Short mmCIF file of C-alpha atoms and ligand atoms in Angstrom, two decimals:
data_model
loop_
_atom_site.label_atom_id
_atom_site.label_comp_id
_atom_site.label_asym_id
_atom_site.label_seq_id
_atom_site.Cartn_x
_atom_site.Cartn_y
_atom_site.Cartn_z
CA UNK A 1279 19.62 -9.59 15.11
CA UNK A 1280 17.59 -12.42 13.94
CA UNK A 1281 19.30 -15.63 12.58
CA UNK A 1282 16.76 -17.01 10.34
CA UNK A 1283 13.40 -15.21 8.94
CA UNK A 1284 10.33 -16.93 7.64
CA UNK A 1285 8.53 -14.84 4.86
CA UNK A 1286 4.99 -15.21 4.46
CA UNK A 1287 4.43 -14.18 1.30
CA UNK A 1288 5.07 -14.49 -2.48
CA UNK A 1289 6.44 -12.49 -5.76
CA UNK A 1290 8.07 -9.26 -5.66
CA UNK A 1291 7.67 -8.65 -2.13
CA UNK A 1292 8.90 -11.96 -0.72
CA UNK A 1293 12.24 -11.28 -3.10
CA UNK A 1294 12.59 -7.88 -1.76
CA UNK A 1295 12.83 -9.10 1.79
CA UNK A 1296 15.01 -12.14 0.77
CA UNK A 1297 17.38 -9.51 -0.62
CA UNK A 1298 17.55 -7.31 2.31
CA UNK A 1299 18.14 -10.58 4.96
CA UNK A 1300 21.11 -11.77 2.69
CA UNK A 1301 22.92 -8.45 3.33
CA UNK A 1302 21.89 -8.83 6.40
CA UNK A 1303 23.61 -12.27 6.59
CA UNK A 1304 19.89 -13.20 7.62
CA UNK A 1305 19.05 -17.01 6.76
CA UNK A 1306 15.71 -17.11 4.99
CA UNK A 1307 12.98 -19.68 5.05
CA UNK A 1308 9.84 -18.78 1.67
CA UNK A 1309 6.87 -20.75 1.61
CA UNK A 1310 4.86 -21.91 -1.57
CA UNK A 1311 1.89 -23.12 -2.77
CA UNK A 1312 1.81 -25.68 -5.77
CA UNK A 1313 1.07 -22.89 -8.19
CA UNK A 1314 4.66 -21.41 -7.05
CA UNK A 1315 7.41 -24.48 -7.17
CA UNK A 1316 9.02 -22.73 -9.65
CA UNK A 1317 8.67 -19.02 -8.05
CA UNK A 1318 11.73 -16.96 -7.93
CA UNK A 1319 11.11 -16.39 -4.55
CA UNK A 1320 11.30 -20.21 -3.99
CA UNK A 1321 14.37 -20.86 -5.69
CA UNK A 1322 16.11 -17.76 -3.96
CA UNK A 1323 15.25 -18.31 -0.63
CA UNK A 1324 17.66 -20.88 1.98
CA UNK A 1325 15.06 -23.06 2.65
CA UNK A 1326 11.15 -23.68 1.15
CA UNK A 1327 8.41 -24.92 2.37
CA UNK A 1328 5.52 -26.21 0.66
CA UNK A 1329 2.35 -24.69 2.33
CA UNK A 1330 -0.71 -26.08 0.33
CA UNK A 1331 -2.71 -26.10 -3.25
CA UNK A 1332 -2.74 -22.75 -5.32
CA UNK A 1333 -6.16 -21.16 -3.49
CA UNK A 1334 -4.47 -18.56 -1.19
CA UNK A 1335 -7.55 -19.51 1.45
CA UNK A 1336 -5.56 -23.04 1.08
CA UNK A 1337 -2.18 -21.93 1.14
CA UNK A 1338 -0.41 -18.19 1.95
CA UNK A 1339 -3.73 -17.95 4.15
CA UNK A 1340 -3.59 -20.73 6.75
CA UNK A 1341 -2.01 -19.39 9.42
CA UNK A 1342 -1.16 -23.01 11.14
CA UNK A 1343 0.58 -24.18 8.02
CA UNK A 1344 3.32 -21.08 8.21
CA UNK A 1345 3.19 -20.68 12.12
CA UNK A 1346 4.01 -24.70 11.24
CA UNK A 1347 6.79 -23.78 8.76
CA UNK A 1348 8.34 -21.07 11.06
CA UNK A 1349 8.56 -23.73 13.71
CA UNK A 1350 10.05 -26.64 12.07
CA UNK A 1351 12.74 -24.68 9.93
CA UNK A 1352 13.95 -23.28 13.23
CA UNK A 1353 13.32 -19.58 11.97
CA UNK A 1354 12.91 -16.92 14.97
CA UNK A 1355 10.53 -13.86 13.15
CA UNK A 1356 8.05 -13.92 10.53
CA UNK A 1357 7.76 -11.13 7.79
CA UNK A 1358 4.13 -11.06 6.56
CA UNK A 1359 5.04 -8.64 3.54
CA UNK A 1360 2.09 -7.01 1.89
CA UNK A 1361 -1.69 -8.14 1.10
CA UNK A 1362 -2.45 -11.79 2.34
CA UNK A 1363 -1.98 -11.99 6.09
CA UNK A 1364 0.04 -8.90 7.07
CA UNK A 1365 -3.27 -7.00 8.42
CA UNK A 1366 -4.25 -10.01 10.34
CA UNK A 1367 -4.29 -9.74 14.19
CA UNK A 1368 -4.96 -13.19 14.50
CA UNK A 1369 -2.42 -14.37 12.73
CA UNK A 1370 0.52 -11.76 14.88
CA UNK A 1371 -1.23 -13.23 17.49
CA UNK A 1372 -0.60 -16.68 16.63
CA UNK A 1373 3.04 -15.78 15.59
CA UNK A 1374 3.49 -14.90 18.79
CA UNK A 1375 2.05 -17.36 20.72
CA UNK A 1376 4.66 -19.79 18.91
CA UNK A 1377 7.67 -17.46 20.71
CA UNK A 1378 8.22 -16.40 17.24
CA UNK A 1379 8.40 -12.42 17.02
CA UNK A 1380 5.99 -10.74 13.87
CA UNK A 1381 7.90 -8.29 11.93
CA UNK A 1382 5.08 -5.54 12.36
CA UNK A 1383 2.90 -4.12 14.95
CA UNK A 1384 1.41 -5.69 17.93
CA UNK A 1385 -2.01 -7.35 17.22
CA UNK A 1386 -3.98 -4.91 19.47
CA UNK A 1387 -2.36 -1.93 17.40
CA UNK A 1388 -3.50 -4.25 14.19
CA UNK A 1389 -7.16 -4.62 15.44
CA UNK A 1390 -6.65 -0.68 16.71
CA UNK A 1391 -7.06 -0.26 13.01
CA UNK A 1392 -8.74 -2.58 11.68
CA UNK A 1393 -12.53 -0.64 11.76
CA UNK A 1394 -12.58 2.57 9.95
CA UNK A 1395 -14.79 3.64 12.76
CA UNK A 1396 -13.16 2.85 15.63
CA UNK A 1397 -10.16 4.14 13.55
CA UNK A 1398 -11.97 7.62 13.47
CA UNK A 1399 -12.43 7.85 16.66
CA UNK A 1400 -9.16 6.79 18.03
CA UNK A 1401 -7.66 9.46 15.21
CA UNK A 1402 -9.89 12.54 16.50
CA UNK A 1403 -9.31 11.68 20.48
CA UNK A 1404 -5.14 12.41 19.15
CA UNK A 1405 -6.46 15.33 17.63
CA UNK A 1406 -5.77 14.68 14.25
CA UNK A 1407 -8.37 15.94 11.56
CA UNK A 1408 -10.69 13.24 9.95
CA UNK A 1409 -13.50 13.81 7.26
CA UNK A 1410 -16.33 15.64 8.75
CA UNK A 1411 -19.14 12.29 9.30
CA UNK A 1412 -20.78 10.26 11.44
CA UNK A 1413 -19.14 9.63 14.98
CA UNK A 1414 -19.68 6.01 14.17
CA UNK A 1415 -21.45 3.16 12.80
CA UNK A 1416 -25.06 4.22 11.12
CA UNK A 1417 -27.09 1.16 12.31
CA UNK A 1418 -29.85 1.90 9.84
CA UNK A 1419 -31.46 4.03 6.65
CA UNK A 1420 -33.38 6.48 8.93
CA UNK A 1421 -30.29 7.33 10.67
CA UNK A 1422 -28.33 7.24 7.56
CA UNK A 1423 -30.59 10.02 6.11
CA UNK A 1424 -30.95 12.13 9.27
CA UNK A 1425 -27.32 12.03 9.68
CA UNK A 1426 -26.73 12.91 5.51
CA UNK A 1427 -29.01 15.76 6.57
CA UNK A 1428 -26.69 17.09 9.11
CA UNK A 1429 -23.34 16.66 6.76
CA UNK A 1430 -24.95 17.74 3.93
CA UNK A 1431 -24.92 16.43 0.28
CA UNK A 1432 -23.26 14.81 -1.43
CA UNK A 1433 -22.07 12.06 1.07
CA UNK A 1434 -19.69 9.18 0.86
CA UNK A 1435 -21.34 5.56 2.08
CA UNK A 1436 -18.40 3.64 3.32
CA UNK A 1437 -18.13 0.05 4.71
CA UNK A 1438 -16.26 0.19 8.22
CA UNK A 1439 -14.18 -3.07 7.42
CA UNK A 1440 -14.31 -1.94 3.63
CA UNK A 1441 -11.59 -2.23 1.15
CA UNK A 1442 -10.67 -1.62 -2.64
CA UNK A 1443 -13.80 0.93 -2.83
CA UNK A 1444 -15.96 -1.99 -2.03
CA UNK A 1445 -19.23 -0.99 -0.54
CA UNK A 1446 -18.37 2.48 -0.99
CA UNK A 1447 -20.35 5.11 -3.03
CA UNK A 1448 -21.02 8.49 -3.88
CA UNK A 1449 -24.22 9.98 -2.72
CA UNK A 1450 -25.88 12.95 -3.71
CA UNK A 1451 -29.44 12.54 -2.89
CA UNK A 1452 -31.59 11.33 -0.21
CA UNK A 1453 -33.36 9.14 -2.73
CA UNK A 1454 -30.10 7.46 -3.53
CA UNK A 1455 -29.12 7.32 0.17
CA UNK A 1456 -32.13 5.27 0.34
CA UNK A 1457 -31.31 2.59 -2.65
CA UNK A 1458 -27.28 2.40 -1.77
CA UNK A 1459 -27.10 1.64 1.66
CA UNK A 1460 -29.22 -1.82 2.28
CA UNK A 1461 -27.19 -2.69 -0.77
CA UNK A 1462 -23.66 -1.41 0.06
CA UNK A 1463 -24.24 -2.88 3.65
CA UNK A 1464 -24.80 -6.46 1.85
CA UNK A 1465 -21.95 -6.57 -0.37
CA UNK A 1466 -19.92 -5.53 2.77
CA UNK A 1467 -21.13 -8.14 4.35
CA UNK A 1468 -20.20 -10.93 1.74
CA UNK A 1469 -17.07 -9.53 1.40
CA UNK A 1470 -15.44 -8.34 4.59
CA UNK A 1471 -17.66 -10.41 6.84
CA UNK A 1472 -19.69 -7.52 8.73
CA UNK A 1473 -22.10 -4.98 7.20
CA UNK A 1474 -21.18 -2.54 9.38
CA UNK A 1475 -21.24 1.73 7.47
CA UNK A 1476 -20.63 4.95 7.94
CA UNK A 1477 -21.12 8.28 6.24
CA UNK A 1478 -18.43 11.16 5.13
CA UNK A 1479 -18.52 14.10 3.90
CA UNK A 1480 -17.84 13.69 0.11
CA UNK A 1481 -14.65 15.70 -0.50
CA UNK A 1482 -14.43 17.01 -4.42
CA UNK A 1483 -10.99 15.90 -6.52
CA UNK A 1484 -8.84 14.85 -3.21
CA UNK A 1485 -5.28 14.17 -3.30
CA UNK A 1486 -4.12 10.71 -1.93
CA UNK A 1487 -1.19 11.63 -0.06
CA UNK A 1488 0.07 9.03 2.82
CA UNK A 1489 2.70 9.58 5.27
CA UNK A 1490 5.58 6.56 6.61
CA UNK A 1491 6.20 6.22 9.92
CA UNK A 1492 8.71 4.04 11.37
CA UNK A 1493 8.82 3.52 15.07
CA UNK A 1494 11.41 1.31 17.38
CA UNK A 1495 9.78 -0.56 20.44
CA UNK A 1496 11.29 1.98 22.82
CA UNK A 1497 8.67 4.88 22.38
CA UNK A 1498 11.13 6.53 19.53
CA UNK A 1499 9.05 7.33 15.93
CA UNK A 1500 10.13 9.24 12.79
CA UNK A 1501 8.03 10.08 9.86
CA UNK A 1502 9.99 9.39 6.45
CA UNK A 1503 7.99 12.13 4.41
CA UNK A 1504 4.91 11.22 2.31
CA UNK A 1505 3.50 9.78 -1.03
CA UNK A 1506 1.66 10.92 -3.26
CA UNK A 1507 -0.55 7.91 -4.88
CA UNK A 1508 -3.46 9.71 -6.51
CA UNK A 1509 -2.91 7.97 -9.86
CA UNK A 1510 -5.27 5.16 -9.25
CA UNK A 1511 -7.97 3.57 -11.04
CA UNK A 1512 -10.99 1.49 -9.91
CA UNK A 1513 -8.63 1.89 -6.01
CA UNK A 1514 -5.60 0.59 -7.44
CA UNK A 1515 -2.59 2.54 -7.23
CA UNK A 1516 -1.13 2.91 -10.48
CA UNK A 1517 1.81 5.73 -10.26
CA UNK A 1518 3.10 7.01 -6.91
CA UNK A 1519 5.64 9.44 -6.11
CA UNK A 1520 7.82 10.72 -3.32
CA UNK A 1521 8.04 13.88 -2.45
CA UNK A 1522 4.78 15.34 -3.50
CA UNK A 1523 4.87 18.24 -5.98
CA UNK A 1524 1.49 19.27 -4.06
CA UNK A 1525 3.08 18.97 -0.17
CA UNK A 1526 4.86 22.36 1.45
CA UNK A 1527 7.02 22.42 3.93
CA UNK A 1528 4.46 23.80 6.09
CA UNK A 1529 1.73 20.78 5.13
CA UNK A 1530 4.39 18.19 5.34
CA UNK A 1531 5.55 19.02 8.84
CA UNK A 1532 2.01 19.01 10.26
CA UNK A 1533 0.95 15.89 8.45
CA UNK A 1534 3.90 14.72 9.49
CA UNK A 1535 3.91 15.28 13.08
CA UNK A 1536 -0.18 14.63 13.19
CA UNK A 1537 0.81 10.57 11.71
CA UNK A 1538 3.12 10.61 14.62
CA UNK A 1539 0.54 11.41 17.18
CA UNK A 1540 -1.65 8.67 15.69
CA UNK A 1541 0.64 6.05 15.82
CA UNK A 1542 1.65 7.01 19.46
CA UNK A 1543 -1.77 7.02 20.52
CA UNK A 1544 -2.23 3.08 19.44
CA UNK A 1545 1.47 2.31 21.15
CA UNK A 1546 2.49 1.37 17.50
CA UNK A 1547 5.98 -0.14 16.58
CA UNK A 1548 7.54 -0.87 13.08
CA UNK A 1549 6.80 0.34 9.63
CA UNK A 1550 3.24 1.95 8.93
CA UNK A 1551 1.32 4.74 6.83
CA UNK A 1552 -1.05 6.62 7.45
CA UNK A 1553 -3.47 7.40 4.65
CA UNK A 1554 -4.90 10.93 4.10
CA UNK A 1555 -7.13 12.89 1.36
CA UNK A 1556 -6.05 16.42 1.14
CA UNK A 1557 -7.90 18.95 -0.79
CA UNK A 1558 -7.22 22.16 -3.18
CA UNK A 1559 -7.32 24.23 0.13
CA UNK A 1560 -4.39 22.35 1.46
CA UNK A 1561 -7.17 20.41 4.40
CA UNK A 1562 -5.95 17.09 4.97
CA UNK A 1563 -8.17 15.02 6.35
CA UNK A 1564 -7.33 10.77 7.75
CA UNK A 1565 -8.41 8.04 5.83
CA UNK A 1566 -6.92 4.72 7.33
CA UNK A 1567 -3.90 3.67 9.03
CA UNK A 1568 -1.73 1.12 7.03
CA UNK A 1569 -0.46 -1.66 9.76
CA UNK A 1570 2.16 -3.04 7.25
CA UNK A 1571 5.19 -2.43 4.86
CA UNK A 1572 3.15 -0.61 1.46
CA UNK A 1573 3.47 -1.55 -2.06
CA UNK A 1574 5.06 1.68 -2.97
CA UNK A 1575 7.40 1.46 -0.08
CA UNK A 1576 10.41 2.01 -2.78
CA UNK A 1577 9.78 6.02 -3.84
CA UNK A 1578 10.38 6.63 -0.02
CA UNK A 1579 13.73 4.42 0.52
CA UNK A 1580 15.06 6.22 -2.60
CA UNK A 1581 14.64 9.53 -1.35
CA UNK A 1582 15.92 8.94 1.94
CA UNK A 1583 18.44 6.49 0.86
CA UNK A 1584 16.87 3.96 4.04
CA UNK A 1585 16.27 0.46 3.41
CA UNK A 1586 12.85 -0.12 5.39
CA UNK A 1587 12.93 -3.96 5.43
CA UNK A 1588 16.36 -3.18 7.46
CA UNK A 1589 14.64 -0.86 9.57
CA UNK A 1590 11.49 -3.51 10.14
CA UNK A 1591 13.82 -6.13 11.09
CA UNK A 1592 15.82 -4.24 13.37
CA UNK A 1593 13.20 -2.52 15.16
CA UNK A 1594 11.58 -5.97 15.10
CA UNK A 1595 14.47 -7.54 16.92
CA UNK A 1596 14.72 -4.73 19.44
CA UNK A 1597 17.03 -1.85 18.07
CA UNK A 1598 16.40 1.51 18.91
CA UNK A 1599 16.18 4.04 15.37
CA UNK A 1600 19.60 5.47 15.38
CA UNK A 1601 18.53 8.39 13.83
CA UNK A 1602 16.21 11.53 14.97
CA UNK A 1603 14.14 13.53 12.73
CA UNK A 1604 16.45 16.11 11.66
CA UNK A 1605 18.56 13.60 10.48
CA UNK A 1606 16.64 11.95 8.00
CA UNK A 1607 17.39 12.79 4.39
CA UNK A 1608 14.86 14.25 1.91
CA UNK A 1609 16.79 14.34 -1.35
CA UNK A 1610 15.51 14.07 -5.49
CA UNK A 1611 12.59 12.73 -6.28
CA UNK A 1612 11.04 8.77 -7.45
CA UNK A 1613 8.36 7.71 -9.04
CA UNK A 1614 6.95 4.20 -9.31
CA UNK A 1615 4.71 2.60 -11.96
CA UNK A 1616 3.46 -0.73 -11.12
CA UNK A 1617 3.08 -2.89 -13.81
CA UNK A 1618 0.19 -5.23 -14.41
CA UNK A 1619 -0.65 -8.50 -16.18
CA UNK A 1620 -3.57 -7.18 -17.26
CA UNK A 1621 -6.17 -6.29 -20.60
CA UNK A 1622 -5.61 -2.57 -21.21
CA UNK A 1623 -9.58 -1.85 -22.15
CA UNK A 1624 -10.87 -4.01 -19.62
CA UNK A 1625 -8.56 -3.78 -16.75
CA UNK A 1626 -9.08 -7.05 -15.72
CA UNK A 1627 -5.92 -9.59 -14.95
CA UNK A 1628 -4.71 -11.56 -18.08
CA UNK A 1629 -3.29 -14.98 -16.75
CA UNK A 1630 -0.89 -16.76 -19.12
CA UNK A 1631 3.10 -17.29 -19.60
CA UNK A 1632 6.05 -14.33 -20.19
CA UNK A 1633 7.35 -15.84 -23.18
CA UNK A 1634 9.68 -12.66 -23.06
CA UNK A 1635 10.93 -10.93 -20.41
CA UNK A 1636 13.29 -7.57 -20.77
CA UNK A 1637 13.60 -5.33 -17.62
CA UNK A 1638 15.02 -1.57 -18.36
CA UNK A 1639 18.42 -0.47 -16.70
CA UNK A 1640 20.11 3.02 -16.64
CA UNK A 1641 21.33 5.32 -14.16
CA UNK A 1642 18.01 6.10 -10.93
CA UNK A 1643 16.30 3.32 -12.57
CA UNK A 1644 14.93 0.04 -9.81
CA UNK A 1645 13.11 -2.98 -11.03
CA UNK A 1646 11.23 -4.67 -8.09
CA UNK A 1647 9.75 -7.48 -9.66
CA UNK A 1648 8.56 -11.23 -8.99
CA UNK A 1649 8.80 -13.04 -12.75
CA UNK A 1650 10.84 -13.78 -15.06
CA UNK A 1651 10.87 -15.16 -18.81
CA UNK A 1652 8.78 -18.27 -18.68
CA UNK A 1653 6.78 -17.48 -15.85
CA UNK A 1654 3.48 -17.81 -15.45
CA UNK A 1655 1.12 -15.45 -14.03
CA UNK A 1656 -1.80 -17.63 -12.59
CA UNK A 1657 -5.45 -16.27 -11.84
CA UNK A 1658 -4.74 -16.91 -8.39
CA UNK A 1659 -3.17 -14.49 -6.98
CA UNK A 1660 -2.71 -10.16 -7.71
CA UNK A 1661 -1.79 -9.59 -11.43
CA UNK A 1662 1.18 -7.05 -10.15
CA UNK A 1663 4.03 -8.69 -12.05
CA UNK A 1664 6.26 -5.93 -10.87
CA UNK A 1665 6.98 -2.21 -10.10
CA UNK A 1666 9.38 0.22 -11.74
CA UNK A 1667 10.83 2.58 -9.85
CA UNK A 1668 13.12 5.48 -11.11
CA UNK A 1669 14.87 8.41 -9.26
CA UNK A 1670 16.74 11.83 -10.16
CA UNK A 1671 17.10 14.87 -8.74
CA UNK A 1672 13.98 16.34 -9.10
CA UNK A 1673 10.90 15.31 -10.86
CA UNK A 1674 11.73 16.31 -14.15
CA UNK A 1675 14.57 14.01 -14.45
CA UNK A 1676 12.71 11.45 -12.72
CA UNK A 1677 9.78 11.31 -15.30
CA UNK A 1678 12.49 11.62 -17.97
CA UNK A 1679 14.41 8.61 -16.47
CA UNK A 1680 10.73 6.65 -15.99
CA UNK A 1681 9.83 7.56 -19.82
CA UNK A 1682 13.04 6.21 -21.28
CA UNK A 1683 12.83 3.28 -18.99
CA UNK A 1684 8.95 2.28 -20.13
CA UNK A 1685 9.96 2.56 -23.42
CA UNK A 1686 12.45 0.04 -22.81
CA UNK A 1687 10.25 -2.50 -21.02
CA UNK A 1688 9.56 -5.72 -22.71
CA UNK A 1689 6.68 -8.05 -21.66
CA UNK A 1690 5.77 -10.51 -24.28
CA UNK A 1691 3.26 -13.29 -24.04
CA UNK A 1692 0.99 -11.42 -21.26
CA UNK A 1693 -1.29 -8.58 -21.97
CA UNK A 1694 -0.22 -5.60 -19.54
CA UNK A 1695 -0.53 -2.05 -18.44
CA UNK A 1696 2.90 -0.73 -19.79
CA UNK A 1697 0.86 1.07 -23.08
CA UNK A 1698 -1.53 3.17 -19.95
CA UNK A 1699 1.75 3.84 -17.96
CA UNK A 1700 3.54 5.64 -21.13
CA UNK A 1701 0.45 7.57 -21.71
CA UNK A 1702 -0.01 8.65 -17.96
CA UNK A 1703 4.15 9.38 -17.93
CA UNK A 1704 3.74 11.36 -21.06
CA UNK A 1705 0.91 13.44 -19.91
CA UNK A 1706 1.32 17.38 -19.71
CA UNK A 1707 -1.75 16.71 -16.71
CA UNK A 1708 1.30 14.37 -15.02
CA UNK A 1709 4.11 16.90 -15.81
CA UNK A 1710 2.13 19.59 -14.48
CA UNK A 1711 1.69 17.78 -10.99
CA UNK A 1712 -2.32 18.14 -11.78
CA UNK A 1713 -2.17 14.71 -10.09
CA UNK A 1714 -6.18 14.61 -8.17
CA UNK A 1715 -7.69 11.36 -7.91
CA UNK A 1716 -9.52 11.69 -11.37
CA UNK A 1717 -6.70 11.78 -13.10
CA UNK A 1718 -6.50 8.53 -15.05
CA UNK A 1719 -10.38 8.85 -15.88
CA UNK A 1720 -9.87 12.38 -17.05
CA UNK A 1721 -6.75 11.22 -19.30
CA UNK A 1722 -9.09 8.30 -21.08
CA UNK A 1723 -12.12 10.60 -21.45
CA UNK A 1724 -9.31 12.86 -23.47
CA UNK A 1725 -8.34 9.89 -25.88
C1 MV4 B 2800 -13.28 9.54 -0.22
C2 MV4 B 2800 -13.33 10.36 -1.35
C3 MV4 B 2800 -13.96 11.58 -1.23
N1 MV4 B 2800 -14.52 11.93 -0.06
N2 MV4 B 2800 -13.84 9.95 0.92
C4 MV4 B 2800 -11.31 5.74 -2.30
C5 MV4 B 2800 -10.60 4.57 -1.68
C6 MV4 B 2800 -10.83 4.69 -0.24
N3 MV4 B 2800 -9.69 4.27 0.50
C7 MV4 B 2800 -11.18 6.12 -0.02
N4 MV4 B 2800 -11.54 6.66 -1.27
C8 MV4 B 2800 -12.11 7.90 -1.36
N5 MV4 B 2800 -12.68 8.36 -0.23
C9 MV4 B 2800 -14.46 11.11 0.97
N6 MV4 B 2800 -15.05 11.49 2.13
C10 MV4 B 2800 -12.72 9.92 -2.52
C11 MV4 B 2800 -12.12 8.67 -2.54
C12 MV4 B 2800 -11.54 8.27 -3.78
C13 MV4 B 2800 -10.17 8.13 -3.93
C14 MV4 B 2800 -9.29 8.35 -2.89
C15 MV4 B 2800 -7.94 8.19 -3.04
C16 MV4 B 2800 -7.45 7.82 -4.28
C17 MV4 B 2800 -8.29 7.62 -5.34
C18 MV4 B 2800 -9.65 7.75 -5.18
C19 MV4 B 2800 -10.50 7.52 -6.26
C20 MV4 B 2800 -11.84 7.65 -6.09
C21 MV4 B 2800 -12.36 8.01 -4.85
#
């Protein structure tokens, strides 16, 4: 096993893998920018390293500056965490070109990924269903609307390197074909760097439901179950839950075993999800292929009682899985609420200090979070001040356990989400498991 482990990354996440390397008896090296010398995830760590001013494009984004830290501090691995550079072949790449081993996939399983089209194809050649569309990039509008012919409307306009529903839109007219996609392809460009789009079938009120794989750098892969994250709004996850009231055993086995087939088809190792929609007639269809540890990585460890950042590092560091399929657990049920510095009516991030701080505790009940009384939350990086995770035996006592523990959260001094996640917790729509992708839009058009 590793001696010492650099994390690339900040808040919550960085903590959570600091936690798991001290059981580990796993030295630990965090880096920071000048927005974070007073992080948690600073002071907890062995060792710190300043990286750079508070732009993340100046700091948790240059790759020399950590590849730099890694090297001086003596650490052996890198754990890129979530967001920031953990989707970054480049950056595995140049982790490994140190003689420093990446706590992920290779960088040709990254880049495998990394286009939604090339994605598409790779996922149909395994045989795995994806949403009827194009067979790849539509170069222009004539081809868009020939091809929107053939699918038949209403279409989805997607950006191939797209992200966050960015450069994607609903289309349900040739007219409108016409006006989205020279615009769609632009903003793609100025955000992602190509232009590149696609078309897809527009599937009506789809499920979100994503499926963990972990797989050892022997050939050996298990799927740990899925998620169901179709509480979102604006593409931000809001609630997820694990296992999904909507999944069979019948659907869970063959999305189950179809994520495996993906995975082995790119040669991938470590921790990843696959993402899939799945409609009312039980079709599941893939979306994207998640080349990192996920947000909402905590509703899965509680039902199968793993601790993935274990798993990553040991897999990492050349362990085989000591466990086979039949032998993974699949036991209660969690949900997880992530909670957000943020203005309730106009869901945008509200920056300022936690004058007060109180995180709820009770039996099934997690906190996972990166502040504490007196922090700050700055404008520069994701307004996520933390997730709150809680577990029972089945979903009743699990949205009984997350309502008691909401009501017991305390953030003071920020403006945040915890008022939408009471509402959405308290919903007879939630109860019921009537959890499609609508669902938070449907619950404020209810008032
Ligand atoms: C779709 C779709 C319907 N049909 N694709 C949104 C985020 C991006 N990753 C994919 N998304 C969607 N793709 C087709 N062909 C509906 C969505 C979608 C959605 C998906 C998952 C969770 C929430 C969503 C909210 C709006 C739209």
């Amino acid at each position: 096993m590793f001696r010492k482990v650099l994390i690339a990354n900040r808040g919550e996440i960085a903590r959570r893998i600091i936690r798991t390397c001290r059981r580990l008896g796993i030295a630990t090296v965090a880096v920071y920018s000048d927005a974070d010398v007073k992080a948690l995830h600073v002071r907890e760590a062995d060792e710190a390293v300043r990286i750079g001013p508070p732009p993340v494009a100046q700091s948790y984004l240059q790759v020399e500056a950590i590849v730099q830290a890694a090297r001086e501090t003596g650490a052996e691995a890198v754990h890129p965490g979530y967001g920031l550079l953990s989707e970054n072949a480049a950056f595995a790449q140049a982790v490994r070109d140190a003689g420093l081993m990446f706590i992920g996939p290779s960088p040709e399983a990254i880049a495998a990924m990394g286009s939604k089209t090339a994605a598409r194809r790779t996922v149909q050649a395994a045989g795995v269903p994806v949403v009827p569309g194009s067979e790849g990039a539509v170069p222009d509008v004539a081809e868009a609307l020939a091809m929107a012919e053939r699918i038949g409307y209403p279409v989805m306009l997607k950006a191939s390197y797209g992200g966050g529903g960015i450069g994607m839109q609903v289309v349900r007219t040739p007219a409108e074909l016409e006006r989205a996609f020279a615009s769609n392809s632009q903003r793609a460009k100025a955000y992602f760097g190509n232009g590149e789009m696609f078309l897809e079938k527009r599937i009506e009120r789809p499920r979100h439901i994503e499926i963990q794989v972990l797989f050892d750098s022997h050939g050996h892969g298990v799927y740990l179950w899925e998620r169901e994250c179709s509480v979102q709004r604006r593409h931000q996850k809001v609630v997820e839950e694990a296992p999904s009231s909507f999944v069979d055993e019948d659907l869970r086995r063959r999305m189950g075993e179809a994520a495996l087939a993906v995975a082995r088809a790119i040669g991938y190792e470590n921790a990843g999800t696959l993402e899939f929609l799945v409609d009312a007639e039980k079709n599941f269809y893939f979306l994207e292929m998640n080349t990192r540890l996920q947000v909402e990585h905590p509703v899965t460890e509680m039902i199968t009682g793993l601790d993935l950042v274990e798993w990553q590092l040991r897999v990492a560091a050349g362990e085989p899985l000591g466990f086979r399929q039949d032998e993974i657990r699949r036991e209660g049920h969690a949900i997880e609420c992530r909670v957000y510095a943020e203005d309730p009516e106009k869901m945008l991030p509200s920056p300022g200090t936690i004058t007060k701080l109180v995180l709820p505790e009770g039996p099934g009940v997690r906190n996972d979070v990166g502040v504490e009384s007196g922090s700050e939350v700055t404008p520069f990086y994701d307004p996520m001040v933390g997730k709150l995770i809680a577990y029972g035996r089945d979903r009743q006592e699990a949205i009984a356990r997350m309502r008691e523990a909401l009501d017991a959260y305390v953030i003071e001094g920020i403006r945040n989400n915890l008022p939408l996640l009471r509402r959405i917790l308290a919903s007879p729509a939630f109860a019921a498991g009537d959890t499609t992708t609508d669902f938070i839009e449907n619950l404020l058009a209810a008032k």
